[in-house]
Tab-separated table of C-alpha atoms and ligand atoms in Angstrom:
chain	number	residue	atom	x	y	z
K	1	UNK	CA	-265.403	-69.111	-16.087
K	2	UNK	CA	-262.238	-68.215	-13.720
K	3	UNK	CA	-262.679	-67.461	-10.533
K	4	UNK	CA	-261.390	-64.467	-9.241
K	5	UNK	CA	-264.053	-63.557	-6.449
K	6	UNK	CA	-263.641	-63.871	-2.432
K	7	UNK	CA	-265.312	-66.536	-1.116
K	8	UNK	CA	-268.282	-64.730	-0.115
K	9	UNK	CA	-268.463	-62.772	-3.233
K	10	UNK	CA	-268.571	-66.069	-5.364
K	11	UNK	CA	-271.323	-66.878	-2.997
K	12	UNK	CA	-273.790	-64.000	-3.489
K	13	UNK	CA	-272.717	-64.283	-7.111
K	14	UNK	CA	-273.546	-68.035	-7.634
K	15	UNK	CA	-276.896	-67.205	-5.549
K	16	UNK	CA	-277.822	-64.467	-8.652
K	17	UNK	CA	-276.832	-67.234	-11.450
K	18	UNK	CA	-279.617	-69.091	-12.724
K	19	UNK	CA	-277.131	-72.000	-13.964
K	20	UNK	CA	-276.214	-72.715	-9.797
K	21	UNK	CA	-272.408	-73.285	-11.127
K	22	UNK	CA	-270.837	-75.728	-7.748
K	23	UNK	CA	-268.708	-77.658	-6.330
K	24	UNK	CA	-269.043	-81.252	-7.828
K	25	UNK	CA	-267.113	-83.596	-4.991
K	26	UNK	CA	-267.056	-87.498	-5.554
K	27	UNK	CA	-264.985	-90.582	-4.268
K	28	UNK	CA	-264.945	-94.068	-5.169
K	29	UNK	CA	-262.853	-97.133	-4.999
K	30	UNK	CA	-261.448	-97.908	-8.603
K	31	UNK	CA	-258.136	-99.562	-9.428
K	32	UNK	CA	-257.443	-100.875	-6.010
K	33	UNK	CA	-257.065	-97.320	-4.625
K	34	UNK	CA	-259.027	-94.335	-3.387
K	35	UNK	CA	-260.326	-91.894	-6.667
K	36	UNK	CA	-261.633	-88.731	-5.535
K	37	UNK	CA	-263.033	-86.085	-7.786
K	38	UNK	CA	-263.762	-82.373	-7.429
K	39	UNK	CA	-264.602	-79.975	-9.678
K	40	UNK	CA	-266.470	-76.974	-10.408
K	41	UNK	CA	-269.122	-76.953	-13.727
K	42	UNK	CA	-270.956	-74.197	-14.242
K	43	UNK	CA	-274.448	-76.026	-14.146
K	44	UNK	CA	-275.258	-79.087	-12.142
K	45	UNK	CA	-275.845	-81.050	-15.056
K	46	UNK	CA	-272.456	-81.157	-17.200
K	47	UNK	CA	-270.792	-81.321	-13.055
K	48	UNK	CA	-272.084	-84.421	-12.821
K	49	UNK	CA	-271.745	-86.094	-15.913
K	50	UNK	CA	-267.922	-84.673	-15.725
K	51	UNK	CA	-267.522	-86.404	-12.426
K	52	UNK	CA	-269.455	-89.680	-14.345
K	53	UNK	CA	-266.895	-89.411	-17.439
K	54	UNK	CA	-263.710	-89.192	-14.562
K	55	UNK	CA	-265.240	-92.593	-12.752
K	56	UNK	CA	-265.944	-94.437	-15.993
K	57	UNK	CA	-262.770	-93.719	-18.071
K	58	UNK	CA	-260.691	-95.025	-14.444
K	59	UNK	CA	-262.808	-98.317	-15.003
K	60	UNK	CA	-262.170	-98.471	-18.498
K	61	UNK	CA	-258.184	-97.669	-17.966
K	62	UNK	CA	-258.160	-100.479	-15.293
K	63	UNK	CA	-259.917	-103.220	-17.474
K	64	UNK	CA	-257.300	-102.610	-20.094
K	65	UNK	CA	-254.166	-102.509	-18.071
K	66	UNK	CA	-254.900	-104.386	-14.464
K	67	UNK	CA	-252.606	-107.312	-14.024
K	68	UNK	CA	-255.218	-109.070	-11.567
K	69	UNK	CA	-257.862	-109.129	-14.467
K	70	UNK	CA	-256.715	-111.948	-16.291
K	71	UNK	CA	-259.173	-110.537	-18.833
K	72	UNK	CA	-257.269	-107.431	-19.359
K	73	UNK	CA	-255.292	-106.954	-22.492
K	74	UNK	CA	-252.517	-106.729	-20.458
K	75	UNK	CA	-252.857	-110.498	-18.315
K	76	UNK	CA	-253.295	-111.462	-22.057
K	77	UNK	CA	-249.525	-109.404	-22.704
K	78	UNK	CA	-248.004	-111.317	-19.787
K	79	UNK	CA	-249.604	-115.060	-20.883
K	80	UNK	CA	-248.498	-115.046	-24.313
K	81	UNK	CA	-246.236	-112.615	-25.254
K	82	UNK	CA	-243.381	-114.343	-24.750
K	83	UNK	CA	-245.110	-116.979	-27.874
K	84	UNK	CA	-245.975	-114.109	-30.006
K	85	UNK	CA	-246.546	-110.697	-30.833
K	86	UNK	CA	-249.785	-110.223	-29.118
K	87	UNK	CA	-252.192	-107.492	-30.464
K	88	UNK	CA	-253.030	-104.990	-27.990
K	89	UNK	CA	-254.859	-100.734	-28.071
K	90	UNK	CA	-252.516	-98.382	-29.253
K	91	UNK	CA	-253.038	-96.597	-26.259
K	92	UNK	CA	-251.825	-99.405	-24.267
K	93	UNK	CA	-248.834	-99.999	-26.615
K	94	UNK	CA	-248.283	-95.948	-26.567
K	95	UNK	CA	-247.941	-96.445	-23.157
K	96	UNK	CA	-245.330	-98.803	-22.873
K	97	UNK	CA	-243.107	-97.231	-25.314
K	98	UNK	CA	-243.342	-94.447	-22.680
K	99	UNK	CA	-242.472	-96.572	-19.630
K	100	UNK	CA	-239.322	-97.602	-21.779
K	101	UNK	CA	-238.323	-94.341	-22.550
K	102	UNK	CA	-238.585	-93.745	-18.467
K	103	UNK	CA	-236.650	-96.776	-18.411
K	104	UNK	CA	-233.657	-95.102	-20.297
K	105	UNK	CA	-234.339	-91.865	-18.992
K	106	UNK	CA	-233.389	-93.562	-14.970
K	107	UNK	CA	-230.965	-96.195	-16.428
K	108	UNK	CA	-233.363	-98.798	-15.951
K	109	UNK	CA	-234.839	-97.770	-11.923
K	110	UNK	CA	-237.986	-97.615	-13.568
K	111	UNK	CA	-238.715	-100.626	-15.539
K	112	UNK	CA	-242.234	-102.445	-15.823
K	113	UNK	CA	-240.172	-106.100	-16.263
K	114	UNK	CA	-239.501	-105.531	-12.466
K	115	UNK	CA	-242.980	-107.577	-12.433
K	116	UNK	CA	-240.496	-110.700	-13.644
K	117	UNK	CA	-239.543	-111.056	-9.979
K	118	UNK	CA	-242.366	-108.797	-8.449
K	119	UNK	CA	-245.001	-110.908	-9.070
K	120	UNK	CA	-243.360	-113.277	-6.630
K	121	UNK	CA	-244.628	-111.017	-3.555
K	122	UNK	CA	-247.630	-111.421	-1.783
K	123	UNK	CA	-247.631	-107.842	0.566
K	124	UNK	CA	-251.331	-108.816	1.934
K	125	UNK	CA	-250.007	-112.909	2.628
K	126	UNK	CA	-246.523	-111.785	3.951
K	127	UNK	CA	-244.819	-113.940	1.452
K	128	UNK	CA	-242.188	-113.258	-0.308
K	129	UNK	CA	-239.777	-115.178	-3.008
K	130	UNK	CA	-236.463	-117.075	-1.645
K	131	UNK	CA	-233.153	-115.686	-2.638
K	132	UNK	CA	-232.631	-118.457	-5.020
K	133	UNK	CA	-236.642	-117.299	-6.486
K	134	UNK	CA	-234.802	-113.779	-6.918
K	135	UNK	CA	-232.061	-114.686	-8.391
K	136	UNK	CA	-233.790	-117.287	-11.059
K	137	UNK	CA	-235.858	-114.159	-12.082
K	138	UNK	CA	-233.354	-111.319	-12.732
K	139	UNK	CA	-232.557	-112.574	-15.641
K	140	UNK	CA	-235.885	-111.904	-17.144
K	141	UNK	CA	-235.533	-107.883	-15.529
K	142	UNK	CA	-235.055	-105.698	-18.344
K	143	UNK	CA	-237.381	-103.157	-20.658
K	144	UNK	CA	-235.299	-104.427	-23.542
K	145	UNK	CA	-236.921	-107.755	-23.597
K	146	UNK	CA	-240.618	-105.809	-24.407
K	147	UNK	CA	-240.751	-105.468	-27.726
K	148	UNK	CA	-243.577	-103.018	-29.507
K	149	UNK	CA	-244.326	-102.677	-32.806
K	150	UNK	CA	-246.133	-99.553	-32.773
K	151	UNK	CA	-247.551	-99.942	-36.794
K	152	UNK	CA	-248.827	-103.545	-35.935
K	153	UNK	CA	-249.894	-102.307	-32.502
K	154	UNK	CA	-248.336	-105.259	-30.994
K	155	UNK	CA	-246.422	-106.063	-27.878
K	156	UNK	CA	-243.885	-109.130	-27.542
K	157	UNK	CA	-240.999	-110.516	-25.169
K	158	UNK	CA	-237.715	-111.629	-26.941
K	159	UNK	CA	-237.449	-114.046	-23.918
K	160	UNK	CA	-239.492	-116.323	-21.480
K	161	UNK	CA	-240.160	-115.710	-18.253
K	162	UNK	CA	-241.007	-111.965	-18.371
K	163	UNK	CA	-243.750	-110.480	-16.951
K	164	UNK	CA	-244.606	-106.956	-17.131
K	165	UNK	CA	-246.735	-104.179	-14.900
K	166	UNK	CA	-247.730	-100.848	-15.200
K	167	UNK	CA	-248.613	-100.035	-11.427
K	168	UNK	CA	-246.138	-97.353	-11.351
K	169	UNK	CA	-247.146	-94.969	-14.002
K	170	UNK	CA	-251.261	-96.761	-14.748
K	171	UNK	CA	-253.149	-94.127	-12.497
K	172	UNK	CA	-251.367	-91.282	-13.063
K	173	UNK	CA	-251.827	-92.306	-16.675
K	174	UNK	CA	-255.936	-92.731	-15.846
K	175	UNK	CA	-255.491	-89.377	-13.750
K	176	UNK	CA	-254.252	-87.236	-17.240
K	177	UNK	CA	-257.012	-89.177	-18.797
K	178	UNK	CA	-259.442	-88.078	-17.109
K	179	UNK	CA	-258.532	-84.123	-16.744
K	180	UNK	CA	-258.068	-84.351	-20.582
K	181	UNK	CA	-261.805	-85.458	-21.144
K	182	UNK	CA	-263.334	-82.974	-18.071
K	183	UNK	CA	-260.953	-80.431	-20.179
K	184	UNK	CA	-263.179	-81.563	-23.509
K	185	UNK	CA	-266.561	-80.633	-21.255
K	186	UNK	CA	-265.204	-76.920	-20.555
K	187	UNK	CA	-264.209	-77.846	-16.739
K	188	UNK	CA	-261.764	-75.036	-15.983
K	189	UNK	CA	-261.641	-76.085	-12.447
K	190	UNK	CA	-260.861	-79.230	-11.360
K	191	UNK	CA	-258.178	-82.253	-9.163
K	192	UNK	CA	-258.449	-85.661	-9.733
K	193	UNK	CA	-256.572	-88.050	-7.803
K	194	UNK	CA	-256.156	-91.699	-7.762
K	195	UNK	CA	-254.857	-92.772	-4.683
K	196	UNK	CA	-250.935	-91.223	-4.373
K	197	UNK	CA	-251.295	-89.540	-7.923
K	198	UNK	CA	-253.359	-86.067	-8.408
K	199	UNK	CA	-254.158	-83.632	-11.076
K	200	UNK	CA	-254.744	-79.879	-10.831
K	201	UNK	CA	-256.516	-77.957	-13.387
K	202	UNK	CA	-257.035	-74.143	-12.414
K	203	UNK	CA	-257.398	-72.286	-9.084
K	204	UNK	CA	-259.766	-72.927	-6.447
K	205	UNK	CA	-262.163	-69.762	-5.526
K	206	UNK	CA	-258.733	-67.910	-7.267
K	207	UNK	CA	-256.312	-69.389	-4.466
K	208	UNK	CA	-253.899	-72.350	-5.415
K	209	UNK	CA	-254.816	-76.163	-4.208
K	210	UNK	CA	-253.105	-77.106	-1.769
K	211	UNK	CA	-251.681	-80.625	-1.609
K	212	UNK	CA	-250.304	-82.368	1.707
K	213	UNK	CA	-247.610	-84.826	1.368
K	214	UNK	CA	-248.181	-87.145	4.390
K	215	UNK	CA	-245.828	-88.242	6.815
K	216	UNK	CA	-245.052	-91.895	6.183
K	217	UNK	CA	-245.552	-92.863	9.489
K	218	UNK	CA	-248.773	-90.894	10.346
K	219	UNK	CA	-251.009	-90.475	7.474
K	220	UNK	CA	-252.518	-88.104	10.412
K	221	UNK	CA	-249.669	-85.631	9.813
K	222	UNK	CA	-248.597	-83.881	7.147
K	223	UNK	CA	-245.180	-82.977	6.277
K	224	UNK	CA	-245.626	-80.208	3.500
K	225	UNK	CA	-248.296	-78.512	1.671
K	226	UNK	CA	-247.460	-77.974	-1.695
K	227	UNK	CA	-249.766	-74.810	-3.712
K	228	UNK	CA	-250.644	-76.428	-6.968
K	229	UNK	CA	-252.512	-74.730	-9.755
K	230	UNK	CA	-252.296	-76.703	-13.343
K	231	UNK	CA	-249.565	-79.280	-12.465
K	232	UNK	CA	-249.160	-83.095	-10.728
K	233	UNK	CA	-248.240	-84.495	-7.541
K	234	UNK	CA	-247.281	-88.100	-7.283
K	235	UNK	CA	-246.426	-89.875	-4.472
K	236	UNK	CA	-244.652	-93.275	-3.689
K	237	UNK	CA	-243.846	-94.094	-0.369
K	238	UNK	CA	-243.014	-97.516	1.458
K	239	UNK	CA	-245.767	-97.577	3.502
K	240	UNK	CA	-248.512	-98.128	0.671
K	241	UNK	CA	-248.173	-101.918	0.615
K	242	UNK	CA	-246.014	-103.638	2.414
K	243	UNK	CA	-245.352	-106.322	5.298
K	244	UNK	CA	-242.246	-106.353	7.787
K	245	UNK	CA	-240.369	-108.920	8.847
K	246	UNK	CA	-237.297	-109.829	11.106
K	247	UNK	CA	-236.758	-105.942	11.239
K	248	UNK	CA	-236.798	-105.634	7.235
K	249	UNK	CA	-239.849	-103.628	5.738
K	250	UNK	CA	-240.885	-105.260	2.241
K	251	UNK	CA	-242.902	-103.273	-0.084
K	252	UNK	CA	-244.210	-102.894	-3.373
K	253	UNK	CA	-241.590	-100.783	-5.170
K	254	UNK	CA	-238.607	-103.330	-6.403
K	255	UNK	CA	-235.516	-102.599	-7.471
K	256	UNK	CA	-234.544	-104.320	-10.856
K	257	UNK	CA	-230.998	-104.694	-10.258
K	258	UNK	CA	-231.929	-106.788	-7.335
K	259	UNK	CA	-235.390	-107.970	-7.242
K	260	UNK	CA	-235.709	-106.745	-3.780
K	261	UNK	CA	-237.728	-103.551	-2.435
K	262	UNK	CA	-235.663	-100.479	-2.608
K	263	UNK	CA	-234.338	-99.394	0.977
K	264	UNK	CA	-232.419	-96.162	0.939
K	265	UNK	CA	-235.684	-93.897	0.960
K	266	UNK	CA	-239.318	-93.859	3.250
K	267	UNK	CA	-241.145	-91.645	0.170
K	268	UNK	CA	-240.735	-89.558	-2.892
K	269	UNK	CA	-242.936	-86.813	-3.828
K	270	UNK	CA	-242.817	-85.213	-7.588
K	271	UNK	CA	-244.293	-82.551	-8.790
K	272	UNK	CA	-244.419	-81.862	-12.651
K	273	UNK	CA	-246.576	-80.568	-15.464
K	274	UNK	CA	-248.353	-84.388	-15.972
K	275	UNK	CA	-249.663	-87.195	-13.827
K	276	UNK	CA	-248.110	-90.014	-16.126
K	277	UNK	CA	-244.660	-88.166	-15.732
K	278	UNK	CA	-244.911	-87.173	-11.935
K	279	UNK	CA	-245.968	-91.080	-10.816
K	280	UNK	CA	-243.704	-92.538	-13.577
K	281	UNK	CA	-240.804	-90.542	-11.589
K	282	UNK	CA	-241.565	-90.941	-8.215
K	283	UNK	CA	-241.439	-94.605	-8.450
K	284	UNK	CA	-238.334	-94.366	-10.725
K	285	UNK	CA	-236.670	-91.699	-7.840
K	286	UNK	CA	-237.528	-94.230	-5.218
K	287	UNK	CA	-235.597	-96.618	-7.070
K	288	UNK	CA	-232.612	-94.178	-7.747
K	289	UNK	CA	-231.960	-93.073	-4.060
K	290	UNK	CA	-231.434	-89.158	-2.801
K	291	UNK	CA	-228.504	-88.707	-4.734
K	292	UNK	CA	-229.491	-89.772	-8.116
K	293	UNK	CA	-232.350	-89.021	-7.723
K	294	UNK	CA	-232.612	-85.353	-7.265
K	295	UNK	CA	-229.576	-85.499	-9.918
K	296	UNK	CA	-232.053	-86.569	-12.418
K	297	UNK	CA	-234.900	-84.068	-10.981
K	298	UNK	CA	-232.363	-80.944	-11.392
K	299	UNK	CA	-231.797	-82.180	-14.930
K	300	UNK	CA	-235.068	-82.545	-16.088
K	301	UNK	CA	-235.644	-78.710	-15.309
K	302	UNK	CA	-239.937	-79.406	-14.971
K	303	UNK	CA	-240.378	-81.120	-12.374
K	304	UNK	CA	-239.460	-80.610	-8.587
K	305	UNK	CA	-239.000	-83.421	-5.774
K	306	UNK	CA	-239.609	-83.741	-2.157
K	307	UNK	CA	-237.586	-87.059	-0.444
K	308	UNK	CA	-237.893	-88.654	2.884
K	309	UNK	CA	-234.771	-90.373	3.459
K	310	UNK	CA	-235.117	-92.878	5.894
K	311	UNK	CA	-233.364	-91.292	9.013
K	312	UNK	CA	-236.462	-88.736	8.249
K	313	UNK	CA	-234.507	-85.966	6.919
K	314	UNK	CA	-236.653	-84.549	3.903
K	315	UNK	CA	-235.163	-83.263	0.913
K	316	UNK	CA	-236.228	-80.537	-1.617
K	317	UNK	CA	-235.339	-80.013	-4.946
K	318	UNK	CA	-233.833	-76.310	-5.948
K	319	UNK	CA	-237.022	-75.269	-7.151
K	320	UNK	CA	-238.915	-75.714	-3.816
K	321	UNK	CA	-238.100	-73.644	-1.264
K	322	UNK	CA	-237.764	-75.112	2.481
K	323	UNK	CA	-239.908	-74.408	4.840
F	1	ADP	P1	-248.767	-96.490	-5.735
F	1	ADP	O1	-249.329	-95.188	-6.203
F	1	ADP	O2	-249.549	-97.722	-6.055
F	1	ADP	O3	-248.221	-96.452	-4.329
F	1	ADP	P2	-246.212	-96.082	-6.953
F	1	ADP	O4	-246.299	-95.007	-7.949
F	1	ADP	O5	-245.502	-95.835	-5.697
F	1	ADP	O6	-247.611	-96.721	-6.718
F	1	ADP	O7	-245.556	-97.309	-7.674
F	1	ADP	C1	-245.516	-98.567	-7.061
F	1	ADP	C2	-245.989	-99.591	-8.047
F	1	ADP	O8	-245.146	-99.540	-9.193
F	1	ADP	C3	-245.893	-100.999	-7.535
F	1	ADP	O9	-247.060	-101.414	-6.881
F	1	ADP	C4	-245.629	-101.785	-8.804
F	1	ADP	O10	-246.856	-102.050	-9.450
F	1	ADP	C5	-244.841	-100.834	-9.662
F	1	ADP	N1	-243.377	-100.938	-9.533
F	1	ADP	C6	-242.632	-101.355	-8.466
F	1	ADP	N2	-241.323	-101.250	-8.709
F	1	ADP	C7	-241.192	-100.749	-9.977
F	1	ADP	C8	-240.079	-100.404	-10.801
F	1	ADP	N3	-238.829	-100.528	-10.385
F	1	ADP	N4	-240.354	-99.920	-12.039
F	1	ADP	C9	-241.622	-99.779	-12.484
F	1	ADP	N5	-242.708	-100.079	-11.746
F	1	ADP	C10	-242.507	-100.555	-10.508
F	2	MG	MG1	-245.555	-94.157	-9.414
C-alpha cells in the first residue's frame, strides 16, 4: 500500500487494520560493517521474514565475495587464478565484468587489481608497504589482467602477482540485492544500508527519507541531508579505515596509478538510481579528484555528487542545489 496519510492519520488507520501493517527496524554487523534495515510490511509476519531475507542474502553475498574468507570463491579467485581459469557463480563473474566496465568508464580510478598493492596495508596494525613494496606491485595494477569468460563462468589473471577485491562496489552490490528480493515480498517501503552504502524504496509516512552525509571529522555532525525516495546514496570517505602517520593520513581507498591512498579529497557522496553504481562511483570519484570527478558525474546525467575537498570546501554537482 502507499502511504499518503499524516502521521497521525496512518496511526488511527493502522489501529482499525486487523493486519497491524509497521515499522520493521533491524541492525546487525555483517560484512565488516554496520547493516541496518527498515521497512514497512503490511503484516508482522512477511516484515519480519523481509528483514530475515535482507540479513541472510548480506551473509550469503559476503561468503561468496569476502577476501578475508579464504573459503570464499573469491580467496579461491586470488590463490589460483593466476594458474588457471578458476570456476566461479555467474553472479560473481557478472559482477566483475561490471567493475571492469567501471574501470573503463573512470580510466582505470576504479579498478579491483588495486588489491595487487592494497593488500600490502594493514589500517588496524599501522603498517604499510615500503616504496620499493609499491613499486614491485604496480605492475600487477590493471583490470586488463582479469580475464572472464562469461559462457565458462570462469575468472583468470593473464599474469602473476594479481590480486583482486571487490570492497568498493560488494555492499552496495548486497544492498540492490537485498531491495530486489524485499521488492519480490511486495515491500513498497523500505532503506537498506550497509555501512556507507543505502537503498531507498518508496516514501516514508508519504515524506522523502532523508539521508545525512556526515562530516568527516565528526560523525556527530552532519553536513547535508539529502531527500531520497527510490534512489542510492554511497559514501566513501577517508576516515572509514585508516591510520596516520608523520602527518600523512593512510586509508583504504588506493590509487592504482600509484599504489598509495588517494589525497586530493576527505569524502565523496553519490547519489544515483542503484547501490552497485552509487558505491562503485564514489570510490572511483575519490580516486578521480574534484575535477574529474564531477566531470564524469555531469556526464553520466543519473547520478549527482557531493565532495569534501580537503581544505573542507564541499562541492555539489548541477543537479543538487546548495544549501
Ligand atoms: P567503504 O564503504 O568500505 O568505506 P568504499 O566504497 O569507500 O568502501 O570503498 C573502499 C574500498 O574499496 C576499500 O576498502 C577497498 O576494498 C576498495 N578499493 C580501494 N581502492 C580502490 C580502487 N581504486 N578501485 C576499486 N576498489 C578500491
Ligand atoms: Mg564504494
Amino acid at each position: 500500500m502507499r502511504v499518503r496519510q499524516t502521521p497521525v492519520l496512518l496511526l488511527l488507520m493502522t489501529c482499525l487494520l486487523p493486519a497491524r501493517a509497521e515499522w520493521h527496524h533491524r541492525e546487525a554487523a555483517i560484512m565488516g560493517t554496520r547493516i541496518a534495515v527498515e521497512l514497512w510490511a503490511d503484516d508482522p509476519a512477511t516484515g519480519e521474514r523481509a528483514v530475515d531475507a535482507v540479513l541472510a542474502e548480506m551473509r550469503r553475498v559476503d561468503a561468496l565475495m569476502s577476501h578475508y574468507k579464504p573459503e570464499s570463491q573469491l580467496s579461491q579467485i586470488n590463490l589460483r587464478a593466476a594458474e588457471e581459469p578458476v570456476k566461479v557463480d555467474a553472479e560473481l563473474a557478472q559482477l566483475i565484468v561490471r567493475a571492469g566496465r567501471l574501470s573503463e568508464m573512470t580510466g582505470g580510478a576504479f579498478d579491483i587489481t588495486y588489491a595487487s598493492v592494497g593488500h600490502l596495508y594493514d589500517y588496524r596494525a599501522h603498517t604499510r608497504p615500503t616504496d620499493e613494496q609499491v613499486a614491485a606491485g604496480l605492475g600487477a595494477i590493471d583490470w586488463r589482467h582479469v580475464v572472464v569468460d562469461p559462457e565458462a563462468s570462469t575468472v583468470r589473471f593473464s599474469r602473476q602477482g594479481v590480486r583482486i577485491d571487490l570492497g568498493g562496489i560488494a555492499k552496495g552490490y548486497a544492498v540492490d540485492r537485498a531491495i530486489a528480493l524485499v521488492g519480490e515480498m511486495g515491500i513498497r517501503h523500505a532503506s537498506v544500508t550497509a555501512g556507507g552504502d543505502s537503498r531507498i524504496v518508496g516514501d516514508r509516512f508519504g515524506r522523502p527519507w532523508i539521508v545525512g552525509i556526515r562530516h568527516p571529522d565528526d560523525p556527530g555532525r552532519v553536513i547535508a541531508r539529502i531527500p531520497m525516495v527510490d534512489a542510492s546514496i554511497s559514501t566513501s570517505g577517508d576516515y572509514e579505515r585508516y591510520f596516520d602517520e608523520g602527518g600523512e593520513r593512510y586509508h583504504h581507498i588506493i590509487d592504482p596509478k600509484t599504489g598509495k591512498s588517494a589525497g586530493e579529497l576527505r569524502s565523496v557522496t553519490i547519489i544515483g538510481p542503484d547501490a552497485t553504481t552509487t558505491d562503485g562511483l564514489s570510490t572511483s570519484v575519490f580516486v578521480m579528484g574534484p575535477e574529474r570527478g564531477l566531470e564524469l558525474v555531469e556526464r553520466l546525467g543519473n547520478v549527482d555528487a557531493v565532495i569534501v575537498r580537503r581544505d573542507g570546501k564541499v562541492l555539489y554537482s548541477s543537479g543538487l542545489e546548495a544549501p
